[in-house]
Coordinates of C-alpha atoms in Angstrom, one line a residue:
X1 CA 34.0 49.5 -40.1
X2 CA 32.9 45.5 -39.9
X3 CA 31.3 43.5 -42.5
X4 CA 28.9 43.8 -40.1
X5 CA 28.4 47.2 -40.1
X6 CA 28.3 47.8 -43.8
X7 CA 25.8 45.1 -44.3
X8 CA 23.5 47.0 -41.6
X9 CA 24.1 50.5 -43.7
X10 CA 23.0 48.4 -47.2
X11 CA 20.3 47.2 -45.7
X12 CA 18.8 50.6 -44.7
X13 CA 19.6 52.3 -47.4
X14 CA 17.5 49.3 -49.7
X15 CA 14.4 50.3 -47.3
X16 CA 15.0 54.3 -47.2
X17 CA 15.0 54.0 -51.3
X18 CA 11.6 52.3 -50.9
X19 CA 10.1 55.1 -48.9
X20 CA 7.7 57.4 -50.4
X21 CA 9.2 60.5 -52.6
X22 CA 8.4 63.4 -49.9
X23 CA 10.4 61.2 -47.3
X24 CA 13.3 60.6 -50.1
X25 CA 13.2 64.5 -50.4
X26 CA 13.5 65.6 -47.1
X27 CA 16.1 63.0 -45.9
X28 CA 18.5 64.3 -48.7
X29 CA 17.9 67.7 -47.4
X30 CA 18.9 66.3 -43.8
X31 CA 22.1 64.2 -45.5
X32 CA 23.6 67.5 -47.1
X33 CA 25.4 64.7 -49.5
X34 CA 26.5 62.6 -47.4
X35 CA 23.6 59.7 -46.9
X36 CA 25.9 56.6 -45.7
X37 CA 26.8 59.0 -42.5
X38 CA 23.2 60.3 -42.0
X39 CA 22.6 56.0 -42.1
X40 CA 25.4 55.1 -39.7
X41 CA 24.2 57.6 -37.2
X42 CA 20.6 56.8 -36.8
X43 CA 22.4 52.9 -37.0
X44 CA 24.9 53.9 -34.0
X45 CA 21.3 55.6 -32.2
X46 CA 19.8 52.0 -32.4
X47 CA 22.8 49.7 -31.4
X48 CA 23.1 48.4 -35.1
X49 CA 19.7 46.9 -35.3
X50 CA 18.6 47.7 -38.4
X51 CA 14.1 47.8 -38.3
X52 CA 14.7 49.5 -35.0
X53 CA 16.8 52.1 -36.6
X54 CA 14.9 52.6 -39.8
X55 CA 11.7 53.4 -37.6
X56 CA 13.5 56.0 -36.2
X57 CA 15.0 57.5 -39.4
X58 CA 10.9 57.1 -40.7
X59 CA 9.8 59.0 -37.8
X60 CA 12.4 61.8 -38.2
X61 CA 11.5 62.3 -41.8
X62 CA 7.8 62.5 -40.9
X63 CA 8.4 64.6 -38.5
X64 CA 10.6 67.1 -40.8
X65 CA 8.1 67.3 -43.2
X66 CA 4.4 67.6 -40.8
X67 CA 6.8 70.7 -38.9
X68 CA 8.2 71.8 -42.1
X69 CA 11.9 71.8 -41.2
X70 CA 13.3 72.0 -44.8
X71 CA 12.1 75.4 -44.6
X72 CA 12.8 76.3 -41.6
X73 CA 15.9 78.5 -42.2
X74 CA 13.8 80.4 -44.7
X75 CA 11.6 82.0 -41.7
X76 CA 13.5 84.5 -39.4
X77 CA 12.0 85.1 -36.1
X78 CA 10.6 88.5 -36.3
X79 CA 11.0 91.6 -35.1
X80 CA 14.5 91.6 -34.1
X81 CA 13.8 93.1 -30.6
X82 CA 11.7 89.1 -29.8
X83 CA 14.6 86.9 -31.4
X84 CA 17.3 89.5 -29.1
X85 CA 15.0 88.5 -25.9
X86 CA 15.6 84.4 -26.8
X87 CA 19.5 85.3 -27.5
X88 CA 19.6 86.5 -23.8
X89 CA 17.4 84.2 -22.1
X90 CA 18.3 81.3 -24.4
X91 CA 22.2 81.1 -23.8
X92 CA 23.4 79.1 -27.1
X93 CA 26.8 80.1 -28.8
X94 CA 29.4 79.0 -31.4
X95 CA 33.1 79.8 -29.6
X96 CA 35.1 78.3 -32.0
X97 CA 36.8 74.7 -33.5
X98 CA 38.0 72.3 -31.5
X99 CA 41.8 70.9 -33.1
X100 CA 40.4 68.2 -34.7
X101 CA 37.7 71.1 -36.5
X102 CA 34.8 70.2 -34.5
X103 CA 32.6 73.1 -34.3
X104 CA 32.3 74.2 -30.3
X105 CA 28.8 75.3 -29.3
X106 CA 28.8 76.6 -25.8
X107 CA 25.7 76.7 -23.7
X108 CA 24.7 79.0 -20.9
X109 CA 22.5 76.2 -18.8
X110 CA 22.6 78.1 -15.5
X111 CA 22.3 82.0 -16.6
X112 CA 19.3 80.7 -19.0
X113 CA 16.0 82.0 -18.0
X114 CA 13.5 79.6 -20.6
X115 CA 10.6 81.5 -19.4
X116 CA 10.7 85.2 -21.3
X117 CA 8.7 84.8 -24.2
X118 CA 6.4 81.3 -25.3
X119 CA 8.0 77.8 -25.6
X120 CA 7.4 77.7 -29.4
X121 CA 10.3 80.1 -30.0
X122 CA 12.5 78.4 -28.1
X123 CA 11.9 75.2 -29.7
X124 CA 12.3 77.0 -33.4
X125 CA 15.4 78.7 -32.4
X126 CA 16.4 75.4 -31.2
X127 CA 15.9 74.0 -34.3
X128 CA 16.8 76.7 -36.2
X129 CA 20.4 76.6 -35.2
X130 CA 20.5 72.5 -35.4
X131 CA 19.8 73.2 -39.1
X132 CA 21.9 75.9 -39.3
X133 CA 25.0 74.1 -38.1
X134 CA 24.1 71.1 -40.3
X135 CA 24.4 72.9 -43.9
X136 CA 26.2 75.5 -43.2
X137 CA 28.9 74.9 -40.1
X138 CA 30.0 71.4 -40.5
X139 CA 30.0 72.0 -44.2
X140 CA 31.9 75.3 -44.6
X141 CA 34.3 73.1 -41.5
X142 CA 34.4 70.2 -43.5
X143 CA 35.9 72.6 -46.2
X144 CA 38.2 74.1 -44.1
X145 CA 39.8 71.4 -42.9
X146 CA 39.8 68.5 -45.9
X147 CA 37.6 65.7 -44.5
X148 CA 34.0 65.1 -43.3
X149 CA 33.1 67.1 -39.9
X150 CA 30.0 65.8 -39.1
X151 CA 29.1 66.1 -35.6
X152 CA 30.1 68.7 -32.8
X153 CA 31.2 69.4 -29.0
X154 CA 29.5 71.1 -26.4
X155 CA 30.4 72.9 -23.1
X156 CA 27.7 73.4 -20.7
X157 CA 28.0 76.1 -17.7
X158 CA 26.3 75.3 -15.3
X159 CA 27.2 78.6 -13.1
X160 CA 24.0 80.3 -11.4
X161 CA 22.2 76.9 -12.0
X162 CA 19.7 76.4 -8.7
X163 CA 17.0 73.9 -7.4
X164 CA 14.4 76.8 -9.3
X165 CA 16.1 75.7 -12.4
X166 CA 14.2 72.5 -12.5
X167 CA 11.2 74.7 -13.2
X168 CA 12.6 74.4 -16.5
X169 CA 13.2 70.7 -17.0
X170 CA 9.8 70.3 -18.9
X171 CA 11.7 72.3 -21.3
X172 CA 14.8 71.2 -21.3
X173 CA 14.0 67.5 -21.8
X174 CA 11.7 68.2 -24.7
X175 CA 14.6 70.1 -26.4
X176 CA 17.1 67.0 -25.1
X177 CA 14.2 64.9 -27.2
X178 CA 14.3 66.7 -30.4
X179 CA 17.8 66.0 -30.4
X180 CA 17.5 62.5 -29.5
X181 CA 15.5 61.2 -31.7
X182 CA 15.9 63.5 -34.7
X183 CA 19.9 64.5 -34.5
X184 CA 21.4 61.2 -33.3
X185 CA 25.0 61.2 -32.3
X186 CA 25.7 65.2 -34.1
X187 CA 27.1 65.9 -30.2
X188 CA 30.9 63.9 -29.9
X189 CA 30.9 64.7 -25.6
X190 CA 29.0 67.5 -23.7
X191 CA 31.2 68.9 -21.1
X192 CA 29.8 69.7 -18.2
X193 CA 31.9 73.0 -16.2
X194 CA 31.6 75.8 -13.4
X195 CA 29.2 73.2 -11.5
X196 CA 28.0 74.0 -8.4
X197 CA 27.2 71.8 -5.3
X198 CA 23.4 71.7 -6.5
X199 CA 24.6 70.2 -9.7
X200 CA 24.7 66.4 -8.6
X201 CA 21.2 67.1 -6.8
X202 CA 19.8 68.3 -10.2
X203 CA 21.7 65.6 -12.2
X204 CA 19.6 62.9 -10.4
X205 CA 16.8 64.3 -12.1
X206 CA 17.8 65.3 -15.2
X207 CA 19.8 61.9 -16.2
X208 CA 17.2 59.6 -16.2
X209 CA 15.4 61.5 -18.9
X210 CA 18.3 61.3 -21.0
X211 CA 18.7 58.5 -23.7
X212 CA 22.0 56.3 -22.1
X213 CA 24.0 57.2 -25.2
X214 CA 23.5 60.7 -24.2
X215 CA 24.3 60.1 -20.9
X216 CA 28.0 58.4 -21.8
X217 CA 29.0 61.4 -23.8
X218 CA 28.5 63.6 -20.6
X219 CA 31.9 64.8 -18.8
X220 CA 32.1 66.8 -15.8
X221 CA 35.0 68.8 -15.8
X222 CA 36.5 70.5 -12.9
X223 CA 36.1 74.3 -12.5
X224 CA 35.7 76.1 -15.1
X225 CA 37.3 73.0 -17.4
X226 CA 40.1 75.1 -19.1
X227 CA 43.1 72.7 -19.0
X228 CA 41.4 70.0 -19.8
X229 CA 39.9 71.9 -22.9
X230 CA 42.9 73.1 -23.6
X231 CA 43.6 69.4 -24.6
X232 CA 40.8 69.4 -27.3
X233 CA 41.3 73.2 -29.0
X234 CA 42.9 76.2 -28.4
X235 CA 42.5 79.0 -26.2
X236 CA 40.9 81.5 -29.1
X237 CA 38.5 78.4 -29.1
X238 CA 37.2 78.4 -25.1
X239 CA 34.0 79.5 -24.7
X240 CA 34.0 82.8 -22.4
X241 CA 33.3 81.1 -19.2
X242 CA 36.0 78.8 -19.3
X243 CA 38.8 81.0 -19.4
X244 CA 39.0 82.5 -16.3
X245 CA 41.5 81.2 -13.3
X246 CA 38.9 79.6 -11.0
X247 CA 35.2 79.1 -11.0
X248 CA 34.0 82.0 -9.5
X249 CA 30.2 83.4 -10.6
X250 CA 30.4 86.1 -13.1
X251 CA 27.4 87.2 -14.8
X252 CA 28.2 87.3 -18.7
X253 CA 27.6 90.6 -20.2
X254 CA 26.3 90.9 -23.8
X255 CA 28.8 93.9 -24.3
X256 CA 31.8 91.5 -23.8
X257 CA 33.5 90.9 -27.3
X258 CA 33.3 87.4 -26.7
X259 CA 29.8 86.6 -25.4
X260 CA 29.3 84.3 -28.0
X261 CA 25.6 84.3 -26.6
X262 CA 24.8 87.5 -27.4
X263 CA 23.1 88.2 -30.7
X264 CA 25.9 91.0 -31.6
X265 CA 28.5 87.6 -31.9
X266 CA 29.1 87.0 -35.4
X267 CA 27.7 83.7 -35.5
X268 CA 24.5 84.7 -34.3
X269 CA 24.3 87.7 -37.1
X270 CA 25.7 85.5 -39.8
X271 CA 22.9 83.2 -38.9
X272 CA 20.0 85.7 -38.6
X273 CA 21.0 87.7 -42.0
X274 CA 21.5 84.0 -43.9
X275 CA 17.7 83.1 -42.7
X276 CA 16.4 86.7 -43.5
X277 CA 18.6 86.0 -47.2
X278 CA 16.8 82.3 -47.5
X279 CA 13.4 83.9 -46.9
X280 CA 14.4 86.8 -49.5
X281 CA 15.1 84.0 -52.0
X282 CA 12.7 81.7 -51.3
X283 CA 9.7 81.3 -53.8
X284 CA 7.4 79.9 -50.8
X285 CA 7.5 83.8 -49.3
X286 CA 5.3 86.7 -50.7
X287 CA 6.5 89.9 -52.3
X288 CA 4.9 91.0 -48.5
X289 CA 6.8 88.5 -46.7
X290 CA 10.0 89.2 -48.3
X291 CA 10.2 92.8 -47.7
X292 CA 9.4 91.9 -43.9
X293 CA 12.5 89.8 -43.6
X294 CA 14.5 92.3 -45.3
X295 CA 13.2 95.6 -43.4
X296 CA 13.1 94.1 -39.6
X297 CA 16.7 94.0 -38.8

């Protein structure tokens, strides 16, 4: 790191400590004890400029507290049977570590159907697992493996994916923006696999929605990316789609041991039983709203 760069992380950090408390409060709930990474990443989002970057570190934290994302882990998605419908029409899965310990969230772009039950849900389970990988992934990886993991890779499988899938793009990018401008620089490279011929026609319209940051991390692989993946983590590691010879559509099936989309994988029901605990033990929840969480599994 420059002189440069550590002069641009002291000078935010003298304007965050002048923000008011609520803003102090929620941006050490978003740092998880780490505040001079949580600096450099809304620094990196803003190309080093220091008042362009602290707007954007003021507007997350505003928006945090008016959507109430401290507590957002302590409110499971009830019943069951609704979050089970956004598990298999929202494809989103942890597969495993990459060598270096980077947690390796796989995403089901073309099999998603974002349509089954009202946008708001998608956006909280969105969220929901953003949070959930922040304090409680990268930490428990950061444990694991002896030094900060802070950010994450993600392969994208684009199998199934047609024109009609642009239907979705009003969805799509404002998830892509709550990422942007509220989880700057938490992906390392978003690996793009299994792409079909429509892929460059519906890249054309998605990329110039991205921010160009996002856009550099993006890599297409070819096929269904294994050997090239290989490079970055182990087999046990590849998310599902990837490990077959060649590209060939194949409709992933919840009862497969490894659908890491499904909400039977483990990380999606040691997720859902630690936000049914957090709304248990949290003293925001009623008696009444306690015993909900606890009796809708």
């Amino acid at each position: 790191m420059g002189i440069a760069s550590e002069d641009a992380i002291e000078q935010l950090a003298m304007l965050i400590d002048e923000v008011e408390e609520p803003l102090k409060k929620t941006f050490q709930n978003m740092h998880q004890g780490y505040p001079t990474e949580a600096l450099m990443r809304f620094l990196k989002a803003r190309e080093w400029n220091v008042r362009k970057a602290y707007k954007m570190l003021v507007d997350c934290l505003h928006w945090r507290i008016e959507n109430q994302i401290d507590n957002i882990l302590e409110k499971p998605i009830m019943p069951t049977d609704l979050y089970r419908t956004i598990r298999a029409s929202q494809l989103v899965g942890l597969s495993g570590y990459s060598k270096e310990g980077l947690p390796v969230f796989a995403v089901g772009v073309g099999f998603s159907i974002l349509s089954k039950v009202p946008v708001n849900y998608y956006v909280r389970s969105h969220i929901q697992i953003n949070e959930y990988r922040d304090r409680v992934v990268l930490p428990n990886a950061t444990k694991k493996y002896g030094r900060q993991i802070s950010n994450c890779l993600k392969v994208l499988d684009m199998t199934a994916l047609k024109l009609s899938s642009l239907n979705q793009i009003k969805l799509a990018t404002a998830l892509a923006t709550v990422d942007d401008l509220n989880y700057p620089e938490k992906t390392r490279t978003y690996y793009i696999v299994n792409a079909p011929y429509i892929f460059s026609t519906c890249w054309k319209v998605v990329k110039p929605l991205l921010h160009e940051r996002t856009r550099r991390k993006v890599l297409v692989l070819k096929g269904c990316g294994r050997d090239e993946l290989l490079k970055v983590m182990d087999y046990a590691s590849l998310p599902h789609f990837c490990r077959r010879e060649s590209s060939q559509p194949s409709q992933n099936s919840p009862n497969e041991a490894d659908d890491c989309f499904s909400l039977d994988h483990s990380f999606h029901q040691q997720m859902y039983n630690y936000i049914k605990q957090q709304a248990v033990a949290s003293a925001y929840n009623s008696p009444m709203q306690a015993s909900l969480a606890l009796c809708n599994t």
